[in-house]
Tab-separated table of C-alpha atoms and ligand atoms in Angstrom:
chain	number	residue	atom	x	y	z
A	7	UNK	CA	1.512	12.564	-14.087
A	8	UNK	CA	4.148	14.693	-12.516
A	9	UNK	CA	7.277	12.316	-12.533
A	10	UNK	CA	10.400	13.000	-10.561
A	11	UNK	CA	13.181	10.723	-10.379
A	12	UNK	CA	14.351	10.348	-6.624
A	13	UNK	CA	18.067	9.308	-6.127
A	14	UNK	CA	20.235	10.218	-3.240
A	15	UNK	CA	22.399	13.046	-4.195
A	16	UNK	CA	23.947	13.029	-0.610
A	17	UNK	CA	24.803	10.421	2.148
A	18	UNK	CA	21.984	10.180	5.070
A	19	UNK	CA	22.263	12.035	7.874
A	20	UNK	CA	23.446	10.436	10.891
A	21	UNK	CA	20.921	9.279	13.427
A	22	UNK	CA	19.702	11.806	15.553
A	23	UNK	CA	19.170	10.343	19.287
A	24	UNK	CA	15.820	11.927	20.765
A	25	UNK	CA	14.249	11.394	23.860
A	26	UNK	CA	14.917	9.696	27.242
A	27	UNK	CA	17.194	6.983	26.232
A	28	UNK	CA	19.181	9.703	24.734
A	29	UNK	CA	19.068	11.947	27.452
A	30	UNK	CA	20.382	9.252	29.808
A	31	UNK	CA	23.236	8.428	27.645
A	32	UNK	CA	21.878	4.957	26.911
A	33	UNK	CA	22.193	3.636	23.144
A	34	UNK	CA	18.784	3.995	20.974
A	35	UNK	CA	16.145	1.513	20.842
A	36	UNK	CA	17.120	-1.113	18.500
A	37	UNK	CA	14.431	-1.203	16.349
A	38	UNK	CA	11.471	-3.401	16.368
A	39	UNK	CA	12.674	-7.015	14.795
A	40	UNK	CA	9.033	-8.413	15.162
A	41	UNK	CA	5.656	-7.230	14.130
A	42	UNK	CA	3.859	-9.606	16.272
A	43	UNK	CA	1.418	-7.186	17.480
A	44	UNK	CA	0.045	-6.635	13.835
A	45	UNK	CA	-2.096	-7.833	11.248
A	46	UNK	CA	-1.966	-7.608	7.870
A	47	UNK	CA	-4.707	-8.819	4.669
A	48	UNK	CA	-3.316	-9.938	1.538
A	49	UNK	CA	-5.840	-9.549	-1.277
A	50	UNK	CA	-5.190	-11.712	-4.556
A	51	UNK	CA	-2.755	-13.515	-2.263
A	52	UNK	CA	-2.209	-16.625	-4.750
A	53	UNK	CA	-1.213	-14.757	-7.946
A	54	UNK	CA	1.874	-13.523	-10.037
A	55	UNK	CA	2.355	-10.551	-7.330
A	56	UNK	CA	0.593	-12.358	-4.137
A	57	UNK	CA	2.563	-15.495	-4.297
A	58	UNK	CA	5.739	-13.596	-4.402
A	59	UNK	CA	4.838	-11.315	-1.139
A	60	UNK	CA	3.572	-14.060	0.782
A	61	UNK	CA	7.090	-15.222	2.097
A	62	UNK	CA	8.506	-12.033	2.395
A	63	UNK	CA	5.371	-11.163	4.612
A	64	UNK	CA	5.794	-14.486	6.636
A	65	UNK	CA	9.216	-13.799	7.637
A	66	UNK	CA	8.028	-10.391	8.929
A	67	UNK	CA	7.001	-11.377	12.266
A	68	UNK	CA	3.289	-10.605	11.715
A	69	UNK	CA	1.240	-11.411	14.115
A	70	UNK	CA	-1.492	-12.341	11.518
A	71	UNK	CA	-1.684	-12.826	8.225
A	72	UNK	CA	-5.026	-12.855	6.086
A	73	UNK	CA	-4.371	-14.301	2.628
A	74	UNK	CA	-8.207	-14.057	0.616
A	75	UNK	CA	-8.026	-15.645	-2.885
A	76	UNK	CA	-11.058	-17.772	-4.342
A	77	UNK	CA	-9.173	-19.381	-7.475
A	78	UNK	CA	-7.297	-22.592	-7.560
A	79	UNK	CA	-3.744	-23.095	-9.134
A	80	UNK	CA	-3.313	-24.656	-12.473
A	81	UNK	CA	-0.558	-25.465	-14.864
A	82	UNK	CA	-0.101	-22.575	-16.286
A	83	UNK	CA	0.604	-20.829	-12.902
A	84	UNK	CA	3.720	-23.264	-13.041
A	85	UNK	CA	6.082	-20.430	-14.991
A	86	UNK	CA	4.520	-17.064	-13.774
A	87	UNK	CA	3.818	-18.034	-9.626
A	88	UNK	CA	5.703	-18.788	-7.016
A	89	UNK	CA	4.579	-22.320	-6.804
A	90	UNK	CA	5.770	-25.613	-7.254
A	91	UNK	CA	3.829	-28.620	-9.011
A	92	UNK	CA	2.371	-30.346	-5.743
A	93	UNK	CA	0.269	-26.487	-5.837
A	94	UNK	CA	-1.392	-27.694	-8.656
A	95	UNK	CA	-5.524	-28.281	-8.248
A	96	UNK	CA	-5.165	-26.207	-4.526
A	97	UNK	CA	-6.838	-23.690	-3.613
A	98	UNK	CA	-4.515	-20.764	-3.953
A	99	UNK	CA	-5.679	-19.420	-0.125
A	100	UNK	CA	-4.770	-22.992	1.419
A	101	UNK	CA	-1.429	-23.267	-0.416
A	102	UNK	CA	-0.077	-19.301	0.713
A	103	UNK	CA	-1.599	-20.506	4.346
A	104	UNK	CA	0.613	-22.963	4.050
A	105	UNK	CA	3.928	-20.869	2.877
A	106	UNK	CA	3.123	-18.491	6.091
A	107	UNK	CA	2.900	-21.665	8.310
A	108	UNK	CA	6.192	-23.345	7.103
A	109	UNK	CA	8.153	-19.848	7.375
A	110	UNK	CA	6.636	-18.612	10.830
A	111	UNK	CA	4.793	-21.071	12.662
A	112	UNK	CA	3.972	-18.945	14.884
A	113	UNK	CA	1.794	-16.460	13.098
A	114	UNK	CA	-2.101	-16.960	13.081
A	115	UNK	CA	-2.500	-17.628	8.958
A	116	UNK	CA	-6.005	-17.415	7.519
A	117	UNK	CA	-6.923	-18.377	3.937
A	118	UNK	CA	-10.479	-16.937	2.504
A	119	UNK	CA	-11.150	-18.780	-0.852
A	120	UNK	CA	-14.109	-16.170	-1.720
A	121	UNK	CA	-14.056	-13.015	-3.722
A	122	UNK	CA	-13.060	-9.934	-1.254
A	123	UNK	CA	-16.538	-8.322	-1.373
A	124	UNK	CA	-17.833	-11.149	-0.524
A	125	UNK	CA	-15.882	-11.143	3.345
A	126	UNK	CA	-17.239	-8.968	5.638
A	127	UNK	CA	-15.908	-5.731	5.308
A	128	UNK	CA	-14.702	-5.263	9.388
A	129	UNK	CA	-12.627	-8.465	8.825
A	130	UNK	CA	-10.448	-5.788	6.719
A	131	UNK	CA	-10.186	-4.171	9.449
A	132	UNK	CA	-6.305	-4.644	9.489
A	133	UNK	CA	-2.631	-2.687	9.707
A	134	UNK	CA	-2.641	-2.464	6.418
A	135	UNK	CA	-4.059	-4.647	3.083
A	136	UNK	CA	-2.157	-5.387	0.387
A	137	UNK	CA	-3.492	-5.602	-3.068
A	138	UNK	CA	-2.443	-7.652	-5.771
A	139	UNK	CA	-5.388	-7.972	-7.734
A	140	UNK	CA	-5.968	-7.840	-11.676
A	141	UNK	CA	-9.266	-5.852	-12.454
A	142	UNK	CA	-10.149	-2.614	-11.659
A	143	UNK	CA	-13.576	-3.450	-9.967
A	144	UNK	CA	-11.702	-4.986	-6.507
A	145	UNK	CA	-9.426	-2.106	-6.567
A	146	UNK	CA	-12.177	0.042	-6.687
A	147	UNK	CA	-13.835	-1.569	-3.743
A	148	UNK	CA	-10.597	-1.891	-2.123
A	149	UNK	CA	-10.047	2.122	-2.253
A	150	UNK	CA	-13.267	2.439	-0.726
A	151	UNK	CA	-13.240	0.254	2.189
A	152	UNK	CA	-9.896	1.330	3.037
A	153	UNK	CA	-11.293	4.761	3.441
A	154	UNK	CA	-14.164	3.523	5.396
A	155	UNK	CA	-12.065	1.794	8.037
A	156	UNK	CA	-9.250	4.030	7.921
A	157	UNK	CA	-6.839	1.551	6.635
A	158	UNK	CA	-3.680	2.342	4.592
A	159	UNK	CA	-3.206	0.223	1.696
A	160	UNK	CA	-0.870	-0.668	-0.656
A	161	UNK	CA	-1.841	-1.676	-4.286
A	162	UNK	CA	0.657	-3.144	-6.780
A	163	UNK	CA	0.421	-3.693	-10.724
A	164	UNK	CA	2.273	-5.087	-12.977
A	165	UNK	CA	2.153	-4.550	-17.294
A	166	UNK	CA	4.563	-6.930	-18.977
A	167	UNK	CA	4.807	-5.441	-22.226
A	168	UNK	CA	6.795	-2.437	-20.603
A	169	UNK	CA	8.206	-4.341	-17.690
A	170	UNK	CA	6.528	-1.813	-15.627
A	171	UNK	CA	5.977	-2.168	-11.699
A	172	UNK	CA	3.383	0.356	-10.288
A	173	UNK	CA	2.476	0.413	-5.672
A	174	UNK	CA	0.264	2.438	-4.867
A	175	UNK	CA	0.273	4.055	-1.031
A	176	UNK	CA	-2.623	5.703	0.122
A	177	UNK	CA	-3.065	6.402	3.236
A	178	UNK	CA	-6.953	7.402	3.822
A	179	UNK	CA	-7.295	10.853	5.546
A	180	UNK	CA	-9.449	13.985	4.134
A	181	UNK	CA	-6.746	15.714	1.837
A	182	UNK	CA	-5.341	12.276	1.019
A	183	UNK	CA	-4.928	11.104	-2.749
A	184	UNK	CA	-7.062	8.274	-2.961
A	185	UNK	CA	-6.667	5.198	-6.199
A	186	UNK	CA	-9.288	6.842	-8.152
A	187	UNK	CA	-7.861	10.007	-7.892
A	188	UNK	CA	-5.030	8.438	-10.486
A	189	UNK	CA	-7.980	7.696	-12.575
A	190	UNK	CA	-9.107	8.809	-15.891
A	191	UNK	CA	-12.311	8.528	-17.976
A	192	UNK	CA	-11.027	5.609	-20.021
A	193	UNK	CA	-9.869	3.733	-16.736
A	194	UNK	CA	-13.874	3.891	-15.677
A	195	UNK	CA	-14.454	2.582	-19.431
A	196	UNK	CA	-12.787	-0.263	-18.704
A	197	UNK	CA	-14.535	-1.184	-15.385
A	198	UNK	CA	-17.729	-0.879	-17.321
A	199	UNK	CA	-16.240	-3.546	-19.990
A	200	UNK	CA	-14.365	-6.076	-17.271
A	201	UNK	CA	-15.597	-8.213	-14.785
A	202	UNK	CA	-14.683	-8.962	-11.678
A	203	UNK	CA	-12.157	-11.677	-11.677
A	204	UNK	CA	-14.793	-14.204	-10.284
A	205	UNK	CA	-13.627	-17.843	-10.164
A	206	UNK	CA	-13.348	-19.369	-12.903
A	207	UNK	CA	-14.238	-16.576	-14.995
A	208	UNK	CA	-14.359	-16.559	-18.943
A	209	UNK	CA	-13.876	-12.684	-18.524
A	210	UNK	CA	-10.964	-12.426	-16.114
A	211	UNK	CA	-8.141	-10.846	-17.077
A	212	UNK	CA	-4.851	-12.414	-17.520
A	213	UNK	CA	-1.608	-10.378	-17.465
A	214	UNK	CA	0.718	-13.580	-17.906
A	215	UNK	CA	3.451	-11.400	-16.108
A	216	UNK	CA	6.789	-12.575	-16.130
A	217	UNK	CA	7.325	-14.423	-12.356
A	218	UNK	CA	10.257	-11.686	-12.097
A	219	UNK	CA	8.026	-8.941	-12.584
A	220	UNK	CA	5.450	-10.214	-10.324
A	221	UNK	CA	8.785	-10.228	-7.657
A	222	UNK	CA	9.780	-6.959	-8.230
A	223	UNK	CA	6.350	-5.443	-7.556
A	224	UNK	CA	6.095	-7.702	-4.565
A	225	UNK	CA	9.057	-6.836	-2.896
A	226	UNK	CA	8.730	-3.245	-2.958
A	227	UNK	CA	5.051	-3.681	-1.854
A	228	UNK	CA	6.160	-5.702	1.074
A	229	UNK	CA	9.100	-2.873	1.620
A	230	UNK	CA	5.736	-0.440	1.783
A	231	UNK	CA	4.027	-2.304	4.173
A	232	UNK	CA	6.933	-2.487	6.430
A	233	UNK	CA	7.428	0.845	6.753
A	234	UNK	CA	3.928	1.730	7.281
A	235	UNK	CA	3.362	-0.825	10.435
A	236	UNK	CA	6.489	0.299	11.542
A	237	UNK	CA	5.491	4.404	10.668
A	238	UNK	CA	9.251	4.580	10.267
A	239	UNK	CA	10.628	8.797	10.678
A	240	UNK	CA	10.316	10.629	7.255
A	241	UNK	CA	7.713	8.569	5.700
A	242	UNK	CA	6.427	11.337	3.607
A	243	UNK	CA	2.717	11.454	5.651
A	244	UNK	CA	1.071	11.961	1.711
A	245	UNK	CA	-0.328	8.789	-0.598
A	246	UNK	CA	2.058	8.241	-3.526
A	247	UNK	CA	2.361	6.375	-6.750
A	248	UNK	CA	5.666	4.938	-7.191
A	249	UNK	CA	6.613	3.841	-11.293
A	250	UNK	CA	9.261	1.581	-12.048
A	251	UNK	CA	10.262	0.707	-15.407
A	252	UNK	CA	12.107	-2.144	-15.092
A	253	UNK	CA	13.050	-1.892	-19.086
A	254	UNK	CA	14.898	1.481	-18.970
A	255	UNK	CA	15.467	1.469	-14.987
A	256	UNK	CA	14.236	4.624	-14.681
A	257	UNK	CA	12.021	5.361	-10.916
A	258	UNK	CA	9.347	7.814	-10.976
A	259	UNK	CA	7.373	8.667	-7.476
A	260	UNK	CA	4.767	10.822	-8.063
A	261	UNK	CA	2.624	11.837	-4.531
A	262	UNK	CA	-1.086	11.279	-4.899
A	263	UNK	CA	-2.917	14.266	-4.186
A	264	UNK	CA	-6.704	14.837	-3.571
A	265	UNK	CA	-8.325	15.901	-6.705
A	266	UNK	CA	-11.398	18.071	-6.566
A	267	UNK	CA	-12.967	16.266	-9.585
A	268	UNK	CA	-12.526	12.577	-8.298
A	269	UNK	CA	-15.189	10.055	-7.901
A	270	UNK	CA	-15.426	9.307	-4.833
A	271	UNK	CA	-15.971	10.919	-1.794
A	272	UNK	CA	-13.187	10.589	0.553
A	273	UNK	CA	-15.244	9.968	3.713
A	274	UNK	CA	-13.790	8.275	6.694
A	275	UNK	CA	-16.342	6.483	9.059
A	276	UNK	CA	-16.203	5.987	12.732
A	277	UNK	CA	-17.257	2.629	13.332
A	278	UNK	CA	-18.551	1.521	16.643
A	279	UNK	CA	-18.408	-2.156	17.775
A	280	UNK	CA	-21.859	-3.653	18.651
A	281	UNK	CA	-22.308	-6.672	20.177
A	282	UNK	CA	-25.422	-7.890	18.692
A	283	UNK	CA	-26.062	-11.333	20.240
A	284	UNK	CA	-29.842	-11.568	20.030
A	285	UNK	CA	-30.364	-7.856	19.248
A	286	UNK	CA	-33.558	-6.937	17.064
A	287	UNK	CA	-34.136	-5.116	14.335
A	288	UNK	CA	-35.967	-2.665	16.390
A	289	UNK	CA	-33.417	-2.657	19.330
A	290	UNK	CA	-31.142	-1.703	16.316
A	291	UNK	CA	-32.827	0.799	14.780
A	292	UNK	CA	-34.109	2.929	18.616
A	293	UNK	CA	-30.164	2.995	19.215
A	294	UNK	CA	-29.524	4.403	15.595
A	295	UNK	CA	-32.053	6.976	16.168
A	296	UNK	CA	-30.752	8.482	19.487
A	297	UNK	CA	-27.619	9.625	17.303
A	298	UNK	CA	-29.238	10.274	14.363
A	299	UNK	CA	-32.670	11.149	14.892
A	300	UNK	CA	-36.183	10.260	14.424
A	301	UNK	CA	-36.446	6.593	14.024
A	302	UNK	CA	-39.270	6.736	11.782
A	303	UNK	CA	-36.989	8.630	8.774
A	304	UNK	CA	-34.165	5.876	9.623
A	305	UNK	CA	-32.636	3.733	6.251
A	306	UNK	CA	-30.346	1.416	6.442
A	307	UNK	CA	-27.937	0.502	4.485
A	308	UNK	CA	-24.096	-2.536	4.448
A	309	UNK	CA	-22.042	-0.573	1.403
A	310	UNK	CA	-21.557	-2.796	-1.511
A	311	UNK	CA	-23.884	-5.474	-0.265
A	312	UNK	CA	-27.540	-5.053	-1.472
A	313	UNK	CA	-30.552	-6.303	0.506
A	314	UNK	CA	-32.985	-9.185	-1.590
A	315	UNK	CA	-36.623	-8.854	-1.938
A	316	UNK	CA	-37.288	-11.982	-3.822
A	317	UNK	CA	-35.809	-15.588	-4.195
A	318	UNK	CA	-36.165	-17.401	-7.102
A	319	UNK	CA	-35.717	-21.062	-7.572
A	320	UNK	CA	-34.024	-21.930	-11.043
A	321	UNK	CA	-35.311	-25.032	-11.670
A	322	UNK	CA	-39.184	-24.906	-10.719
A	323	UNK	CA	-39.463	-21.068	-11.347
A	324	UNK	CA	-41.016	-21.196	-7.656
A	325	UNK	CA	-40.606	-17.990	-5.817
A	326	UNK	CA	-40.506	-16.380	-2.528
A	327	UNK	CA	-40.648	-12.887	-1.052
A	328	UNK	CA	-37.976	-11.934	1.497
A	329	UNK	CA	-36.071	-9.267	2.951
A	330	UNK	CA	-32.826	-9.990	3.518
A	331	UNK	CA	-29.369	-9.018	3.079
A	332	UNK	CA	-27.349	-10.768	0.500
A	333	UNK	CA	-25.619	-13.919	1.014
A	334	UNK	CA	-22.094	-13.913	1.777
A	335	UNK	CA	-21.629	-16.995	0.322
A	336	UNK	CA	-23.375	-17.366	-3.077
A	337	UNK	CA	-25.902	-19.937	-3.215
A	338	UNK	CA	-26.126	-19.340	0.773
A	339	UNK	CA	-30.045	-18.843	0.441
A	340	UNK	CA	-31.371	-22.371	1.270
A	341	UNK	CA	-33.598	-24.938	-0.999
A	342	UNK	CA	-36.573	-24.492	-2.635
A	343	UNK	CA	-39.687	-24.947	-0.185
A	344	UNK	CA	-41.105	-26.989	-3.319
A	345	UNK	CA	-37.852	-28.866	-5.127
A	346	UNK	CA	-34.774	-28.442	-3.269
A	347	UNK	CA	-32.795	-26.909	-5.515
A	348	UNK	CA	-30.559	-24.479	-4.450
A	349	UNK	CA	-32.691	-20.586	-4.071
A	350	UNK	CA	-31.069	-17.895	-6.024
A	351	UNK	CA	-31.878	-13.921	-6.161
A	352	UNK	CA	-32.580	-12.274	-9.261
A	353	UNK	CA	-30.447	-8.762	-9.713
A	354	UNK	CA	-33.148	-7.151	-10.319
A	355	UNK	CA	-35.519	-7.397	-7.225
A	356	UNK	CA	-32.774	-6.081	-4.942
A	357	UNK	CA	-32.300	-2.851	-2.878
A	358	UNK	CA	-29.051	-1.111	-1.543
A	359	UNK	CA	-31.181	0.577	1.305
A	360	UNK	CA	-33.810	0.236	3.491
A	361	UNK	CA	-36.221	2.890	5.255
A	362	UNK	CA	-37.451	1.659	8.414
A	363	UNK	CA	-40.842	2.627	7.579
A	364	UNK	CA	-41.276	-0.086	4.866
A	365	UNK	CA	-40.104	-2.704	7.745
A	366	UNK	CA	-42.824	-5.234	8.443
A	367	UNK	CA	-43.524	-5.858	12.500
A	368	UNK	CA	-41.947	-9.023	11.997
A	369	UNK	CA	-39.012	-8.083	10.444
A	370	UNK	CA	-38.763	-5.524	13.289
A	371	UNK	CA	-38.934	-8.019	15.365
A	372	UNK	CA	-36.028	-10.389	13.849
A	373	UNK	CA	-32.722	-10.694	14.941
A	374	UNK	CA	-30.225	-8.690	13.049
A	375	UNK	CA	-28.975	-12.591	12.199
A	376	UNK	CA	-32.366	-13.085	10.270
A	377	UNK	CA	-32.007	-9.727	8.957
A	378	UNK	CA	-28.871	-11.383	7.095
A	379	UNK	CA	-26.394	-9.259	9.296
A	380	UNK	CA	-23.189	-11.437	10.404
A	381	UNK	CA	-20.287	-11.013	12.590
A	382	UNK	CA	-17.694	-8.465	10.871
A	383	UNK	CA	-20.699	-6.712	8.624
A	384	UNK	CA	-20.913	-2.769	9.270
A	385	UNK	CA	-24.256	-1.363	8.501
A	386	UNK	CA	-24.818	2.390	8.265
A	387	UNK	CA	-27.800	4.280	9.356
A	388	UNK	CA	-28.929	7.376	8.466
A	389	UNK	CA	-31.312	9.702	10.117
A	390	UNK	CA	-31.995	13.489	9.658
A	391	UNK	CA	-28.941	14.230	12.172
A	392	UNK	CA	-27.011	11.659	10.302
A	393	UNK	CA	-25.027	8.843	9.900
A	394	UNK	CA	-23.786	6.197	12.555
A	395	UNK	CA	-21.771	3.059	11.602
A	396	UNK	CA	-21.798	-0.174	13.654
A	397	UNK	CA	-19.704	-3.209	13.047
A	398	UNK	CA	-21.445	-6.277	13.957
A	399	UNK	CA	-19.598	-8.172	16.909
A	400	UNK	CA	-21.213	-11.943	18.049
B	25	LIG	ZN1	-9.811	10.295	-4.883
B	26	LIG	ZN1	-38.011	-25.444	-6.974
């Protein structure tokens, strides 16, 4: 990494005054106290980071504040999370919602207890999200969608043993640094050997970050995310990395820059709102194909979210065939037709795209509901002209 140390050598300028209110004379706009007109999405929002940003968020002035976490605080969040003992059993979500409430009543706080791939991804849709997550495979997901909707994002770190502090700015765009771009061969070996930090997890990983760490990294992250909703003058317009080692106080910022050789691909989409109310399968696929084509060499794919082919129920191995997108709740599939225990779908039986030509008439037929397609999902199709995103509306 190229490391510079930034310190100001030289007191700031004074304030230019530009534009009309200077040309009249009049003193400058003060600037804006109150974000009310913007929304931000906390990811990890109950952990040694998360806990930490939520106030400073909620005295921001947001105008809304999505906090997504699907663990639940125990004792030994006591001494590393900003939480008192009455936190203790709560869902981490519900107890952040409740920070944001008590600091700014008048912000519209939602708590998500479920893993972020599992909310759909136009929900993230926001002014910017906020990561403060501990495994690699939501920040990888998190890089991506923020490319997808065009949504800056800020993504802090902590490692106790060297009292670093690592945030992450990227702002998407197609000679933007992206997360991966920072990455090297051994950080995709260890996606391959860590989970996801599902709930309740044997395999999560657990920093055990000092709570002061955890505030450091927070309050530059919420510093971050004030200045992008705000797009104050000379925020430098590139991604960076910015390094803090809290052990020899030394501040590296490092810009992120595109590398030719990264992963991933970069691409922006432009997403169009559909209302889909009753709309079929068909209807769905004849609008795809006026922008993309033939309908016939259609497939259709919602990133990250695979479609089933076959349900399985655990208990009486009875099984059904369907074609359906997955659940975004798990265990969302219904009862068995012969037990009643709780359907589940086997990994392996399970396709990330569709071609229209293997559609049945009466899947064609279907809703996009039936299809498994909710409010907030955005499903690509692609055609030989090709690609169109929509984002489900109700
Ligand atoms: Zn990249
Ligand atoms: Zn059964």
């Amino acid at each position: 990494m190229s490391a510079t140390i930034h310190a100001p050598s030289q007191a700031p300028p004074a304030r230019a005054q530009v534009g009309p209110a200077a040309a009249a004379g009049a003193s400058p706009a003060p600037r804006p106290a109150r974000l009310r007109d913007h929304a931000v999405m906390l990811v990890g929002a109950g952990g040694n980071i998360g806990s930490h940003l939520v106030p400073h968020l909620a005295r921001m002035g947001l105008g809304r504040i999505v906090l997504c976490d699907p663990d639940t605080y125990g004792a030994e969040n006591l001494t590393t999370q900003a939480i008192g003992p009455p936190a203790i059993g709560q869902p981490k979500a519900q107890v952040q919602r409740e920070v944001v409430t008590q600091l700014d009543p008048e912000a519209d706080a939602v708590a998500i207890g479920r893993l972020v791939q599992d909310v759909p991804r136009g929900q993230l849709r926001v002014g910017v999200l906020l990561a403060c997550v501990d495994n690699r495979a939501t920040r990888l997901y998190l890089n991506q969608t923020a490319f997808r909707l065009g949504v800056p994002w800020v993504d802090a770190a902590v490692e106790p043993d060297g009292l670093l502090v690592r945030v992450s700015v990227v702002k998407p765009g197609p000679s933007a640094g992206c997360l991966e771009c920072a990455w090297s061969d051994r950080d995709y070996a260890l996606l391959e050997q860590q989970h996801p930090c599902q709930h309740g997890s044997p395999h999560a990983a657990r920093t055990n970050a000092p709570a002061p760490l955890g505030a450091l990294a927070a309050a530059l992250q919420a510093i971050e995310c004030r200045k992008l909703l705000e797009a104050q003058a000379g925020e430098p317009a590139q991604s960076r990395q910015i390094l803090l080692a809290a052990s020899t106080h030394k501040l590296y910022v490092s810009h992120l820059l595109r590398r030719p050789e990264c992963r991933f691909d970069h691409e922006t989409w432009s997403l169009e709102r559909l209302p889909a109310h009753q709309l079929s399968v068909a209807a769905l696929l004849d609008r795809a194909a006026r922008q993309t084509g033939s309908n016939s060499d259609i497939s259709l794919r919602v990133e990250g979210r695979p479609f089933v082919r076959r349900l399985v129920c655990p208990a009486c191995s009875h099984h059904e065939r369907t074609l359906r997108l997955a659940a975004h709740v798990p265990g969302g599939w219904g009862p068995c037709g012969k037990c009643g225990t709780p359907l589940t779908a086997p990994g392996f039986d399970m396709s990330d795209r569709l071609a229209a030509s293997e559609l049945p008439p009466s899947l064609l037929a279907a809703t996009v509901q039936q299809l498994g397609l909710h409010e907030g999902d955005v499903v690509s199709l692609s055609g030989p002209r090709g690609q169109v995103h929509y984002q489900i509306e109700a």
